[in-house]
PDB file of C-alpha atoms in Angstrom:
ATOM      1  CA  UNK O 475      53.976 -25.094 -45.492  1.00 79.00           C
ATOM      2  CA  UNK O 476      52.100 -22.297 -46.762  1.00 86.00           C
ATOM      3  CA  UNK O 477      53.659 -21.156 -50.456  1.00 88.00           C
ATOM      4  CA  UNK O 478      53.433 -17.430 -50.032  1.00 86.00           C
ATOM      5  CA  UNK O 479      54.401 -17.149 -47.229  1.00 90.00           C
ATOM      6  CA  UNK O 480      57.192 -19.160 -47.789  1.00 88.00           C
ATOM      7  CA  UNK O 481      57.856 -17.150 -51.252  1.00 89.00           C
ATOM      8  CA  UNK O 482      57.658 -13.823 -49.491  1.00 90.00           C
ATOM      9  CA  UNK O 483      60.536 -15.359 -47.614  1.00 89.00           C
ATOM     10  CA  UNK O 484      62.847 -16.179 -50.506  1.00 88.00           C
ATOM     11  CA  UNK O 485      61.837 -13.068 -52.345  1.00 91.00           C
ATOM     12  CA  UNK O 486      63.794 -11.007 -49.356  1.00 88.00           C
ATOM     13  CA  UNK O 487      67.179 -12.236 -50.791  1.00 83.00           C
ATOM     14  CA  UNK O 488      66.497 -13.479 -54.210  1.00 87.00           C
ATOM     15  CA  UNK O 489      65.384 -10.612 -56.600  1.00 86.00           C
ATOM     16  CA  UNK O 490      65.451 -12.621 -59.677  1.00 88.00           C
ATOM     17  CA  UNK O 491      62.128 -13.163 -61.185  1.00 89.00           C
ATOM     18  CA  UNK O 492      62.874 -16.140 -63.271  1.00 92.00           C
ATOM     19  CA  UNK O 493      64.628 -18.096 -60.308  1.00 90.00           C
ATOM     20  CA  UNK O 494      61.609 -17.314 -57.828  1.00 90.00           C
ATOM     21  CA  UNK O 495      59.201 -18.519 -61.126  1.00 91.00           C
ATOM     22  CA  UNK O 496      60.959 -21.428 -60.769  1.00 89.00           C
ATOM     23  CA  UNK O 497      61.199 -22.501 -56.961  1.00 86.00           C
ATOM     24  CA  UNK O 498      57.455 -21.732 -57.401  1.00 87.00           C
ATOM     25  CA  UNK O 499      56.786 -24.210 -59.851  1.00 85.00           C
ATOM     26  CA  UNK O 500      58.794 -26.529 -57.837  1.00 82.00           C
ATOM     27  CA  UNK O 501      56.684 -26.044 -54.953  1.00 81.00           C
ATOM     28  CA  UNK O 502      53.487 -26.977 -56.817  1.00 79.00           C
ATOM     29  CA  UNK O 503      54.279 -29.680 -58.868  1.00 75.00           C
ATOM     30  CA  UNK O 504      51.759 -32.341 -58.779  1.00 66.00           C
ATOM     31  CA  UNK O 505      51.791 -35.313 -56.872  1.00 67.00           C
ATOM     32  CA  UNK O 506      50.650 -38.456 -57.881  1.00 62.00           C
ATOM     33  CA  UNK O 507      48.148 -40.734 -55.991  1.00 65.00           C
ATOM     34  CA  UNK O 508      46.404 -43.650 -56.483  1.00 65.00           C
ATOM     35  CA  UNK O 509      47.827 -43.248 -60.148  1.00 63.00           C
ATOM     36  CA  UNK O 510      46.579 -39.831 -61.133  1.00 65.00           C
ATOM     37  CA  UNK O 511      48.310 -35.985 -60.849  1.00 63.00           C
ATOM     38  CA  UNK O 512      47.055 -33.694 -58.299  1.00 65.00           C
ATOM     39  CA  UNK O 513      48.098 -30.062 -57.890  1.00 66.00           C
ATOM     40  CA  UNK O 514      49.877 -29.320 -54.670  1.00 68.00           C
ATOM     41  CA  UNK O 515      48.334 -26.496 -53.182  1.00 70.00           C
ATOM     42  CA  UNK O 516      50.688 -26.213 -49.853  1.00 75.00           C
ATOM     43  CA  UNK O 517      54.059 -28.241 -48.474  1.00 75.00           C
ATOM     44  CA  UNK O 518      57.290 -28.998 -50.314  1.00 76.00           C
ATOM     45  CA  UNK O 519      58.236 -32.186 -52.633  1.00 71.00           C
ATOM     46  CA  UNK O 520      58.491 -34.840 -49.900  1.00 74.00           C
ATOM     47  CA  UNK O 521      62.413 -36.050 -50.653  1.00 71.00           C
ATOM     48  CA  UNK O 522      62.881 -33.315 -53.097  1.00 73.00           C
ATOM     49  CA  UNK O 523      66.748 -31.884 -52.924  1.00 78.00           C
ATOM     50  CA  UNK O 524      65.377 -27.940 -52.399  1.00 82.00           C
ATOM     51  CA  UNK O 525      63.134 -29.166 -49.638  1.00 83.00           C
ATOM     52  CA  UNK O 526      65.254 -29.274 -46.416  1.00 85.00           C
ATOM     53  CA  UNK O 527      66.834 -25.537 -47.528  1.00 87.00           C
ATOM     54  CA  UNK O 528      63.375 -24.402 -48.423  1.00 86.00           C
ATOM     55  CA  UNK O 529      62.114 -25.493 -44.762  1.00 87.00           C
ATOM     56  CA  UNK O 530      65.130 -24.047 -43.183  1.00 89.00           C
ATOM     57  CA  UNK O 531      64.644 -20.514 -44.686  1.00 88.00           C
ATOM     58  CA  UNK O 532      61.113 -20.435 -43.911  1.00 89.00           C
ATOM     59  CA  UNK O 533      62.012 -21.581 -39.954  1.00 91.00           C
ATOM     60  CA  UNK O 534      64.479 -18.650 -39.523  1.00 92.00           C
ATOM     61  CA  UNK O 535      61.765 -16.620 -38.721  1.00 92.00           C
ATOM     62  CA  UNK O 536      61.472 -19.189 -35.464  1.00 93.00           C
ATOM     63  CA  UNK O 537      64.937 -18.855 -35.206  1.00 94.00           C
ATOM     64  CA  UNK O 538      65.006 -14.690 -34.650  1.00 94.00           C
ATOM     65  CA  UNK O 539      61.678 -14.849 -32.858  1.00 94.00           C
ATOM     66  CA  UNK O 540      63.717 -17.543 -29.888  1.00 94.00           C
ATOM     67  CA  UNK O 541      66.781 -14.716 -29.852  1.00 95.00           C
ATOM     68  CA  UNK O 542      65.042 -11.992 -29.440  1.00 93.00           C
ATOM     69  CA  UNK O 543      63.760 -13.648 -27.057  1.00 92.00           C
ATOM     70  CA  UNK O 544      66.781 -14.854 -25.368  1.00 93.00           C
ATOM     71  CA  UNK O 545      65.889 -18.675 -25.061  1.00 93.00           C
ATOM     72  CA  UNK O 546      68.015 -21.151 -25.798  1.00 93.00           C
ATOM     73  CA  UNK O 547      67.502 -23.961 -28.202  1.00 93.00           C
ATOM     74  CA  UNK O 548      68.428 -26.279 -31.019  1.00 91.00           C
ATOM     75  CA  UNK O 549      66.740 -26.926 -33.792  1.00 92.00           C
ATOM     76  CA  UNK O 550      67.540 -29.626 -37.122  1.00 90.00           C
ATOM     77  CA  UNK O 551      65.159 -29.042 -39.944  1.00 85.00           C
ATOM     78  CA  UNK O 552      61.431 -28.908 -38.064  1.00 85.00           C
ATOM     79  CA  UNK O 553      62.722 -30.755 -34.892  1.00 89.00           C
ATOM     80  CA  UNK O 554      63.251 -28.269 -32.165  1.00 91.00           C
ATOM     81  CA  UNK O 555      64.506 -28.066 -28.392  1.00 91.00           C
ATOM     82  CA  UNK O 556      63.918 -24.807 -26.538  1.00 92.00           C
ATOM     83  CA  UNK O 557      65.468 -24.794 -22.697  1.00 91.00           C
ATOM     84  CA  UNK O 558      64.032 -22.803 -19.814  1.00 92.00           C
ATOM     85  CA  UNK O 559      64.562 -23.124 -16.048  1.00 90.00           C
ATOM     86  CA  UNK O 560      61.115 -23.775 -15.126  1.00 92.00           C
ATOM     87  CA  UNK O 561      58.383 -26.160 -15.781  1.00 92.00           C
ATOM     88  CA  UNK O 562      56.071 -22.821 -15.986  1.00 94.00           C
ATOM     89  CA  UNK O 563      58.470 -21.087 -18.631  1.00 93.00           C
ATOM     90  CA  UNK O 564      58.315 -24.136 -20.841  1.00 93.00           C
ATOM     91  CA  UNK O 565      54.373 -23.782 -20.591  1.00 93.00           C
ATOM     92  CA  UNK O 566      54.288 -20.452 -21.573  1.00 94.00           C
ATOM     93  CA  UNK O 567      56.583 -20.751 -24.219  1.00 93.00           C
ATOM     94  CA  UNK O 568      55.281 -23.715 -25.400  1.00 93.00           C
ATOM     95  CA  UNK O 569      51.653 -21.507 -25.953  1.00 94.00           C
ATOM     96  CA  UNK O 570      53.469 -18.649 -27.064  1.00 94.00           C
ATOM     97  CA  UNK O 571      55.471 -20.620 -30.206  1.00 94.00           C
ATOM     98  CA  UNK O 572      52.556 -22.488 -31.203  1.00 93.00           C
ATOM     99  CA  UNK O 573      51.065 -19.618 -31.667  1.00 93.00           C
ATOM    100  CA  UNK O 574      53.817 -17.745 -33.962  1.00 93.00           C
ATOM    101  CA  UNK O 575      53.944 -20.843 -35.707  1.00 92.00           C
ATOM    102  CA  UNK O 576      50.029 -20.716 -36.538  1.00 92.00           C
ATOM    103  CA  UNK O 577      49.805 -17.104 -36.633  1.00 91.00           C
ATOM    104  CA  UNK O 578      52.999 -15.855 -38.542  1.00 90.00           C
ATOM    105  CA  UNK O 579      53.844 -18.407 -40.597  1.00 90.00           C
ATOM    106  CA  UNK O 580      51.100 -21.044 -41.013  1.00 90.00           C
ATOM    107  CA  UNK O 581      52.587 -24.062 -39.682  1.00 89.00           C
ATOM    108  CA  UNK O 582      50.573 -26.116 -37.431  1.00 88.00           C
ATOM    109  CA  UNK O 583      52.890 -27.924 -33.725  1.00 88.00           C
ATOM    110  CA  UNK O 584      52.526 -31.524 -33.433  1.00 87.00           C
ATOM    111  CA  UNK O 585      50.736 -31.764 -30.406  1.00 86.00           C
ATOM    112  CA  UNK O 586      51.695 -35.637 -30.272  1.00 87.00           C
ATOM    113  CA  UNK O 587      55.375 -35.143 -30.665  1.00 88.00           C
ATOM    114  CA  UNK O 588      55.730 -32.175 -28.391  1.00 90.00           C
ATOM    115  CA  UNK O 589      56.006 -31.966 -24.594  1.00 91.00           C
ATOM    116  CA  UNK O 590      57.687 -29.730 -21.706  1.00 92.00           C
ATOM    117  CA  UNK O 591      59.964 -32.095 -20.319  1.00 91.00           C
ATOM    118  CA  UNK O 592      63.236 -32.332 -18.621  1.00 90.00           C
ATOM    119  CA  UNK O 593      65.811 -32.701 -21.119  1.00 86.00           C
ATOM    120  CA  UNK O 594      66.169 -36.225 -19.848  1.00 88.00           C
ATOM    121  CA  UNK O 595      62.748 -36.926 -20.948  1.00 89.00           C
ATOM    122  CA  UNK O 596      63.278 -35.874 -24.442  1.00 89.00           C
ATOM    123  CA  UNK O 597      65.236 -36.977 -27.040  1.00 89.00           C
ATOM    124  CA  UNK O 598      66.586 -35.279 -30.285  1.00 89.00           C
ATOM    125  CA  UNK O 599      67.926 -36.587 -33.410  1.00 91.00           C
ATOM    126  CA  UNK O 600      68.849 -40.189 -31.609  1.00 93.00           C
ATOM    127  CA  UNK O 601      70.262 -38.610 -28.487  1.00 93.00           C
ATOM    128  CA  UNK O 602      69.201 -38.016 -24.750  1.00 92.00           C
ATOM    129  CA  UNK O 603      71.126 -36.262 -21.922  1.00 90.00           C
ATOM    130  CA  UNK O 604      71.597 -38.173 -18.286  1.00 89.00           C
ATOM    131  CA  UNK O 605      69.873 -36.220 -15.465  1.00 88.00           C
ATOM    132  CA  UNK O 606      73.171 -35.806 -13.711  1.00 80.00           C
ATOM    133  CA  UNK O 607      74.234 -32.465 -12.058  1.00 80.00           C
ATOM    134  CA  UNK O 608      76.426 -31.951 -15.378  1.00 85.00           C
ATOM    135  CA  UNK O 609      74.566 -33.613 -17.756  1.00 86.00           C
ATOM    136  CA  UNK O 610      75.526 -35.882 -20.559  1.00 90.00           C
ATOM    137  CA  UNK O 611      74.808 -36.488 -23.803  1.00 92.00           C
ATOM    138  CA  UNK O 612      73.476 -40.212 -24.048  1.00 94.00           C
ATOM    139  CA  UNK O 613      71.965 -42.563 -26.893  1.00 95.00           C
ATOM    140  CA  UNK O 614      67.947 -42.411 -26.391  1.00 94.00           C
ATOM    141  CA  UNK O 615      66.013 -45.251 -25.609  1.00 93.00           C
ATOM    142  CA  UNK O 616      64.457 -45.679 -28.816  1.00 93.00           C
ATOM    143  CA  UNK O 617      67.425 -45.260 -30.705  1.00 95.00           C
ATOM    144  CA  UNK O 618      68.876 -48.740 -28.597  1.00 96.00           C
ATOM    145  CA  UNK O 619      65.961 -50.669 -29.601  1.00 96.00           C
ATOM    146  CA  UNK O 620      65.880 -49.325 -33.609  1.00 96.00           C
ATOM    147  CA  UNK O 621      69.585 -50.459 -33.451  1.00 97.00           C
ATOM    148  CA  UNK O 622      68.617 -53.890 -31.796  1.00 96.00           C
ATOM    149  CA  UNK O 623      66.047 -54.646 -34.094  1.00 96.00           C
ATOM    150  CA  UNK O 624      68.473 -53.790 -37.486  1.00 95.00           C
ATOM    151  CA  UNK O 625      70.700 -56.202 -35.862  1.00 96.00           C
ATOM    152  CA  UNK O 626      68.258 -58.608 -35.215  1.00 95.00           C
ATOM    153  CA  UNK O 627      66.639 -58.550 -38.381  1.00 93.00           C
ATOM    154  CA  UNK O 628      70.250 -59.054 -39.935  1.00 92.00           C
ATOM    155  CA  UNK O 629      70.544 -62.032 -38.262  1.00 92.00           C
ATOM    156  CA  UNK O 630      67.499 -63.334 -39.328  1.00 90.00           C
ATOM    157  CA  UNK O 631      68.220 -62.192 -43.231  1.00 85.00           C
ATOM    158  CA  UNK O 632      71.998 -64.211 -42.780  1.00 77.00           C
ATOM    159  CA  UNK O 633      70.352 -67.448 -40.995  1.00 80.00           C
ATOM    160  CA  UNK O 634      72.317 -70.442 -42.245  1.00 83.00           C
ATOM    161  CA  UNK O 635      75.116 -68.419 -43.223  1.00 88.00           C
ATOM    162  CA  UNK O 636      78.747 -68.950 -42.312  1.00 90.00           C
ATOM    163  CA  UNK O 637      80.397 -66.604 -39.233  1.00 92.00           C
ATOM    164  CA  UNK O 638      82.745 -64.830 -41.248  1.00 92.00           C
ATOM    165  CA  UNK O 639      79.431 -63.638 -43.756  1.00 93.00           C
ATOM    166  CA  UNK O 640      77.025 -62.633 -40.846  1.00 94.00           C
ATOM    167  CA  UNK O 641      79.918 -60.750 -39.655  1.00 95.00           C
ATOM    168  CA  UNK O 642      80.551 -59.144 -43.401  1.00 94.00           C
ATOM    169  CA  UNK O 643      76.989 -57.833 -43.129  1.00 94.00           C
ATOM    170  CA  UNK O 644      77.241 -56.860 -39.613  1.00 95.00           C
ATOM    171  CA  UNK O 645      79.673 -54.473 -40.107  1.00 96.00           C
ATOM    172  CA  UNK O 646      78.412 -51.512 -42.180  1.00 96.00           C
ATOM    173  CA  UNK O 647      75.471 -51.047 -39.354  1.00 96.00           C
ATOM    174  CA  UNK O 648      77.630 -51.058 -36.639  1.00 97.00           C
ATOM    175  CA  UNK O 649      80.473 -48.609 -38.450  1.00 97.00           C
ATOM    176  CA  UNK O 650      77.497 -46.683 -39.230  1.00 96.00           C
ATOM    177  CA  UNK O 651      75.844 -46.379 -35.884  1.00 97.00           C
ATOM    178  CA  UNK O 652      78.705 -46.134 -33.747  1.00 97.00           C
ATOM    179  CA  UNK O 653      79.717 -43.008 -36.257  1.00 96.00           C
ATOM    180  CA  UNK O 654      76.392 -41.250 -35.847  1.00 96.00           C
ATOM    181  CA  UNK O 655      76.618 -42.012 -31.925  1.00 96.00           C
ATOM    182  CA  UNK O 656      80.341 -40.685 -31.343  1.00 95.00           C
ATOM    183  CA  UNK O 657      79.282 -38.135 -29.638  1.00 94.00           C
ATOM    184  CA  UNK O 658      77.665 -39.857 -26.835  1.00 95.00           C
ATOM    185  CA  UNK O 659      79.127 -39.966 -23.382  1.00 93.00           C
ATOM    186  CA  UNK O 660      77.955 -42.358 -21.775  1.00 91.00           C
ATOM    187  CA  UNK O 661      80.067 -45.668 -22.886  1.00 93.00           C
ATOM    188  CA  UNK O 662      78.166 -48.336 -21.062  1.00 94.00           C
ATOM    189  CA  UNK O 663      75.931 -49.002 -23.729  1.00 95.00           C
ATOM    190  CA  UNK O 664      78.406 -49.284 -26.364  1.00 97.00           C
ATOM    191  CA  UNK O 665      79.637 -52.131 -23.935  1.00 97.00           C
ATOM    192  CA  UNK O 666      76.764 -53.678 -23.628  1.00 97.00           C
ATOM    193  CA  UNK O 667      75.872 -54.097 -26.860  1.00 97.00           C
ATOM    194  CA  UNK O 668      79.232 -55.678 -27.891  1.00 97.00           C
ATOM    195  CA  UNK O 669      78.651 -58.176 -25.461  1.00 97.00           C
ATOM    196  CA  UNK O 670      75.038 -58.695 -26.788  1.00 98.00           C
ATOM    197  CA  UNK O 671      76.154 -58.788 -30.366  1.00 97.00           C
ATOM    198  CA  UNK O 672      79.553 -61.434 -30.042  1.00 97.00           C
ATOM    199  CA  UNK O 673      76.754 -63.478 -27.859  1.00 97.00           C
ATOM    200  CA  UNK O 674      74.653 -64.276 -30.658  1.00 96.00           C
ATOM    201  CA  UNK O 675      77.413 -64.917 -32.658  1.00 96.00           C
ATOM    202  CA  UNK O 676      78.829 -67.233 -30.570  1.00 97.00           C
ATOM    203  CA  UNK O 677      75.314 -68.489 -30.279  1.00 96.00           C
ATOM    204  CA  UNK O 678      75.153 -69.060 -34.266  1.00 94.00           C
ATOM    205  CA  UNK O 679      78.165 -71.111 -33.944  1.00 95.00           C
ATOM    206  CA  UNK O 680      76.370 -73.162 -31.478  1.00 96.00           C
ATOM    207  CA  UNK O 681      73.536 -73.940 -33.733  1.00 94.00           C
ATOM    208  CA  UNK O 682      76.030 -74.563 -37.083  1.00 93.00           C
ATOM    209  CA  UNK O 683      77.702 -77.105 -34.666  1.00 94.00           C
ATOM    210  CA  UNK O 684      74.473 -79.431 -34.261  1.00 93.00           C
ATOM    211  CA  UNK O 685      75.949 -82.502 -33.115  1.00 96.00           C
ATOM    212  CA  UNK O 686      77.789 -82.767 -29.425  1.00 96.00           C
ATOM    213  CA  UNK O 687      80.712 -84.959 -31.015  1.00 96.00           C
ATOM    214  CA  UNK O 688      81.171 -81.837 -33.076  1.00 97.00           C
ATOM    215  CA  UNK O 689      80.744 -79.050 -30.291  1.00 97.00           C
ATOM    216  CA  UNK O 690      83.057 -81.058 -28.196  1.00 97.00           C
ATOM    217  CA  UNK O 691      86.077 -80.533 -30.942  1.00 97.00           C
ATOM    218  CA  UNK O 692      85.294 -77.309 -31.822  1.00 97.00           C
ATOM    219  CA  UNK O 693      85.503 -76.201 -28.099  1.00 97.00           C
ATOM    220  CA  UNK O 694      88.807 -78.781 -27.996  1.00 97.00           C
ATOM    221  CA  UNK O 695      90.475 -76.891 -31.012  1.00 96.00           C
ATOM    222  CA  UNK O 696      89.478 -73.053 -28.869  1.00 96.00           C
ATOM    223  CA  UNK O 697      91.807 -74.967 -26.167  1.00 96.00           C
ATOM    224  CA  UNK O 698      89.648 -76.099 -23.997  1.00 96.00           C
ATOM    225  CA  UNK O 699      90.367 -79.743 -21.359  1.00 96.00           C
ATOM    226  CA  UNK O 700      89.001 -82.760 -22.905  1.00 96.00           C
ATOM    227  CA  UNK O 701      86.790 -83.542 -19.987  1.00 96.00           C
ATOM    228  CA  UNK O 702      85.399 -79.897 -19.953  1.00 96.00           C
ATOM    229  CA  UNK O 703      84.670 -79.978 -23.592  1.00 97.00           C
ATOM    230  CA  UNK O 704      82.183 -82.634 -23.552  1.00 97.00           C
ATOM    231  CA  UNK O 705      80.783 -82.029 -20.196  1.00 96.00           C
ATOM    232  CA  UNK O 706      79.613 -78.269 -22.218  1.00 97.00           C
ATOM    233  CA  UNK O 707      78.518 -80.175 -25.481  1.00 96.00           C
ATOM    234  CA  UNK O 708      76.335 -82.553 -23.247  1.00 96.00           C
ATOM    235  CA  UNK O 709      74.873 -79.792 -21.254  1.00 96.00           C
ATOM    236  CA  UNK O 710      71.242 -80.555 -22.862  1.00 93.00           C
ATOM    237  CA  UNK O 711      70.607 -76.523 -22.560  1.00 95.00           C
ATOM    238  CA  UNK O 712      69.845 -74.302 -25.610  1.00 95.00           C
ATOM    239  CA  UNK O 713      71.918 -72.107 -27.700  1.00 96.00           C
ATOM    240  CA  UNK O 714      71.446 -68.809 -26.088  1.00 96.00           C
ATOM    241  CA  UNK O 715      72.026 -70.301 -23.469  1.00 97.00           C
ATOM    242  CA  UNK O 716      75.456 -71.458 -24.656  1.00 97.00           C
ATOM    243  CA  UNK O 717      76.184 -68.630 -26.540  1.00 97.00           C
ATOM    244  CA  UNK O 718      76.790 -67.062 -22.853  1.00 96.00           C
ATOM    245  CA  UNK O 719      77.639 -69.708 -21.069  1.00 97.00           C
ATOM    246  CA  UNK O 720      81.684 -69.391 -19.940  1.00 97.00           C
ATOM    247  CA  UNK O 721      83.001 -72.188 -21.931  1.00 97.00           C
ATOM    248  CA  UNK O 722      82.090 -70.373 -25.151  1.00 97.00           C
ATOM    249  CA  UNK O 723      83.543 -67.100 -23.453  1.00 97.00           C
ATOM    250  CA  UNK O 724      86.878 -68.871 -22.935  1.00 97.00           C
ATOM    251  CA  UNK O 725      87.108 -70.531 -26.629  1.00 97.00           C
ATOM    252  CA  UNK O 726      85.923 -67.381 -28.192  1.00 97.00           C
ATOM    253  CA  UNK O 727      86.737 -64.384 -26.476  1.00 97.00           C
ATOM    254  CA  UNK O 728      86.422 -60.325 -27.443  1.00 96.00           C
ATOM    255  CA  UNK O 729      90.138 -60.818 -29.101  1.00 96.00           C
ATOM    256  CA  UNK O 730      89.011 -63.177 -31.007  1.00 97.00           C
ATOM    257  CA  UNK O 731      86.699 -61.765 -32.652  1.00 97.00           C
ATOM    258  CA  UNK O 732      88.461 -58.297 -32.994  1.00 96.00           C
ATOM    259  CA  UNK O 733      91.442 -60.810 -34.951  1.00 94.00           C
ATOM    260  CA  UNK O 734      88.260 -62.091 -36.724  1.00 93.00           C
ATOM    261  CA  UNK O 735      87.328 -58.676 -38.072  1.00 95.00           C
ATOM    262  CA  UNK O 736      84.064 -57.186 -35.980  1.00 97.00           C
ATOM    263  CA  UNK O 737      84.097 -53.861 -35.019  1.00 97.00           C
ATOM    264  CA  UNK O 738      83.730 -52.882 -31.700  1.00 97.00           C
ATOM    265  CA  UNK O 739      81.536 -50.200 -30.989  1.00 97.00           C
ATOM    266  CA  UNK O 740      83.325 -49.202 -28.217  1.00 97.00           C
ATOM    267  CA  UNK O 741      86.538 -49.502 -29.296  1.00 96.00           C
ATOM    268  CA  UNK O 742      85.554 -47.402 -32.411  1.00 96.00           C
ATOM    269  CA  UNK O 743      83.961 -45.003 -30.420  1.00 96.00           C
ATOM    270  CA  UNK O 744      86.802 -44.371 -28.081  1.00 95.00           C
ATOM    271  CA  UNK O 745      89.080 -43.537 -31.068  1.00 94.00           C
ATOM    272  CA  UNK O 746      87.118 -41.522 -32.697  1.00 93.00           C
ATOM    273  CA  UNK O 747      86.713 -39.190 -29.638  1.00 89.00           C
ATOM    274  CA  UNK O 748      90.611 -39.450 -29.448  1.00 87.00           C
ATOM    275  CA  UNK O 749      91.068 -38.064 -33.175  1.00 80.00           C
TER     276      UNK O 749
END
């Protein structure tokens, strides 16, 4: 980000000396590496609270250059969309924006990050659209595997820990996900995931239970037939395999643990739509 360009910017609606002094200094305050101070000569405070409003009033300038041009877009900070009808368009505007971006205001395109695409080939902040006639807004791809990896990793952080305590640190990611991804409209994944996440729990309980003498109660207590009981604590196959398995579906179904206290991410998500 270029600094005066950026102040010439600012100085359209601020005409207070002292205040642009001071978002100057702000921009080039040093930055330390390797242990020593060095001047910053372009770009904003990485984290700094001006930053993000800084970036957006330099970018406004894209934003009246796409209108007057009559496209359509989105844009959140320095990710932007910009929809066309025709493979050919998005070329052309594709040359024409990196160059406005060079030209008028410094800023060099990603070539890494940007592509024309379909708009089901993209993604933007987390979300994808289906390629349906009437599209919908879905969770991207590598959203669903960031989320599966959190979740895996706290399972790995709460190994040897008791149900109710994995579940205690389960839910603030989940509330938190589901919350960002409310908007989505495609539900199946929300189901799936539930089902993937109450698997591994029942599969923790598996491995907590050890001994077949003590699988065999447990799955006794749930309500299950004597005969049945033992005949799944014998079964001599792994705990992911059990976790799935329809004996530990029975003893521990999806009311369970709702009683138990996990949210549901599709159950959460279908009531917040409804509010």
């Amino acid at each position: 980000m270029n600094h005066d360009i950026l102040m010439a910017r600012i100085a359209r609606k601020i005409g207070d000396e002292k205040v642009l002094k001071l978002i100057r200094r702000y921009l080039e305050a040093g930055m330390m590496e390797g242990g020593l101070a060095s001047p910053r000569k372009e770009g904003t405070p990485q984290g700094g609270p001006l930053s993000p409003l800084l970036s957006n009033i330099l970018l406004t300038d894209l934003d009246r250059e796409l209108e007057d041009r009559g496209h359509r877009f989105c844009r959140y900070a320095d990710d932007c969309n910009i929809y066309v009808q025709s493979k050919k368009a998005g070329e052309r505007v594709m040359v024409a924006m990196t160059e406005f971006l060079s030209i008028k205001l410094k800023l060099k395109v990603n070539a890494d990050k940007s592509a024309v695409a379909r708009p089901w080939e993209r993604k933007f902040l987390g979300y994808s659209m289906t390629r349906h006639k009437k599209s919908k807004l879905r969770i991207s791809e590598a959203s669903r595997e960031r989320f599966k990896t959190k979740v895996k990793e706290a399972f790995r952080i709460g190994r040897g820990q008791s149900l109710s305590k994995t579940i205690q640190q389960l839910n603030p990611i989940l509330r938190g996900w589901v919350n960002y991804y409310r908007l989505t409209e495609q539900t199946g994944v929300l189901e799936e995931f539930d089902g993937w996440i109450r698997r591994k729990l029942r599969t923790l309980l598996w491995r907590q239970w050890k001994r077949s003498y003590t699988r065999a109660r447990n799955l006794m207590k749930r309500g299950l037939p004597e005969e049945r009981a033992w005949q799944s604590a014998t079964n001599g196959r792994g705990p992911w395999w059990n976790g799935g398995a329809s004996h530990m579906n029975q003893a521990f179904p999806k009311l369970w643990f709702d009683k138990y206290g996990l949210i549901s991410l599709l159950d959460t998500q279908q009531r917040l739509s409804a509010s």
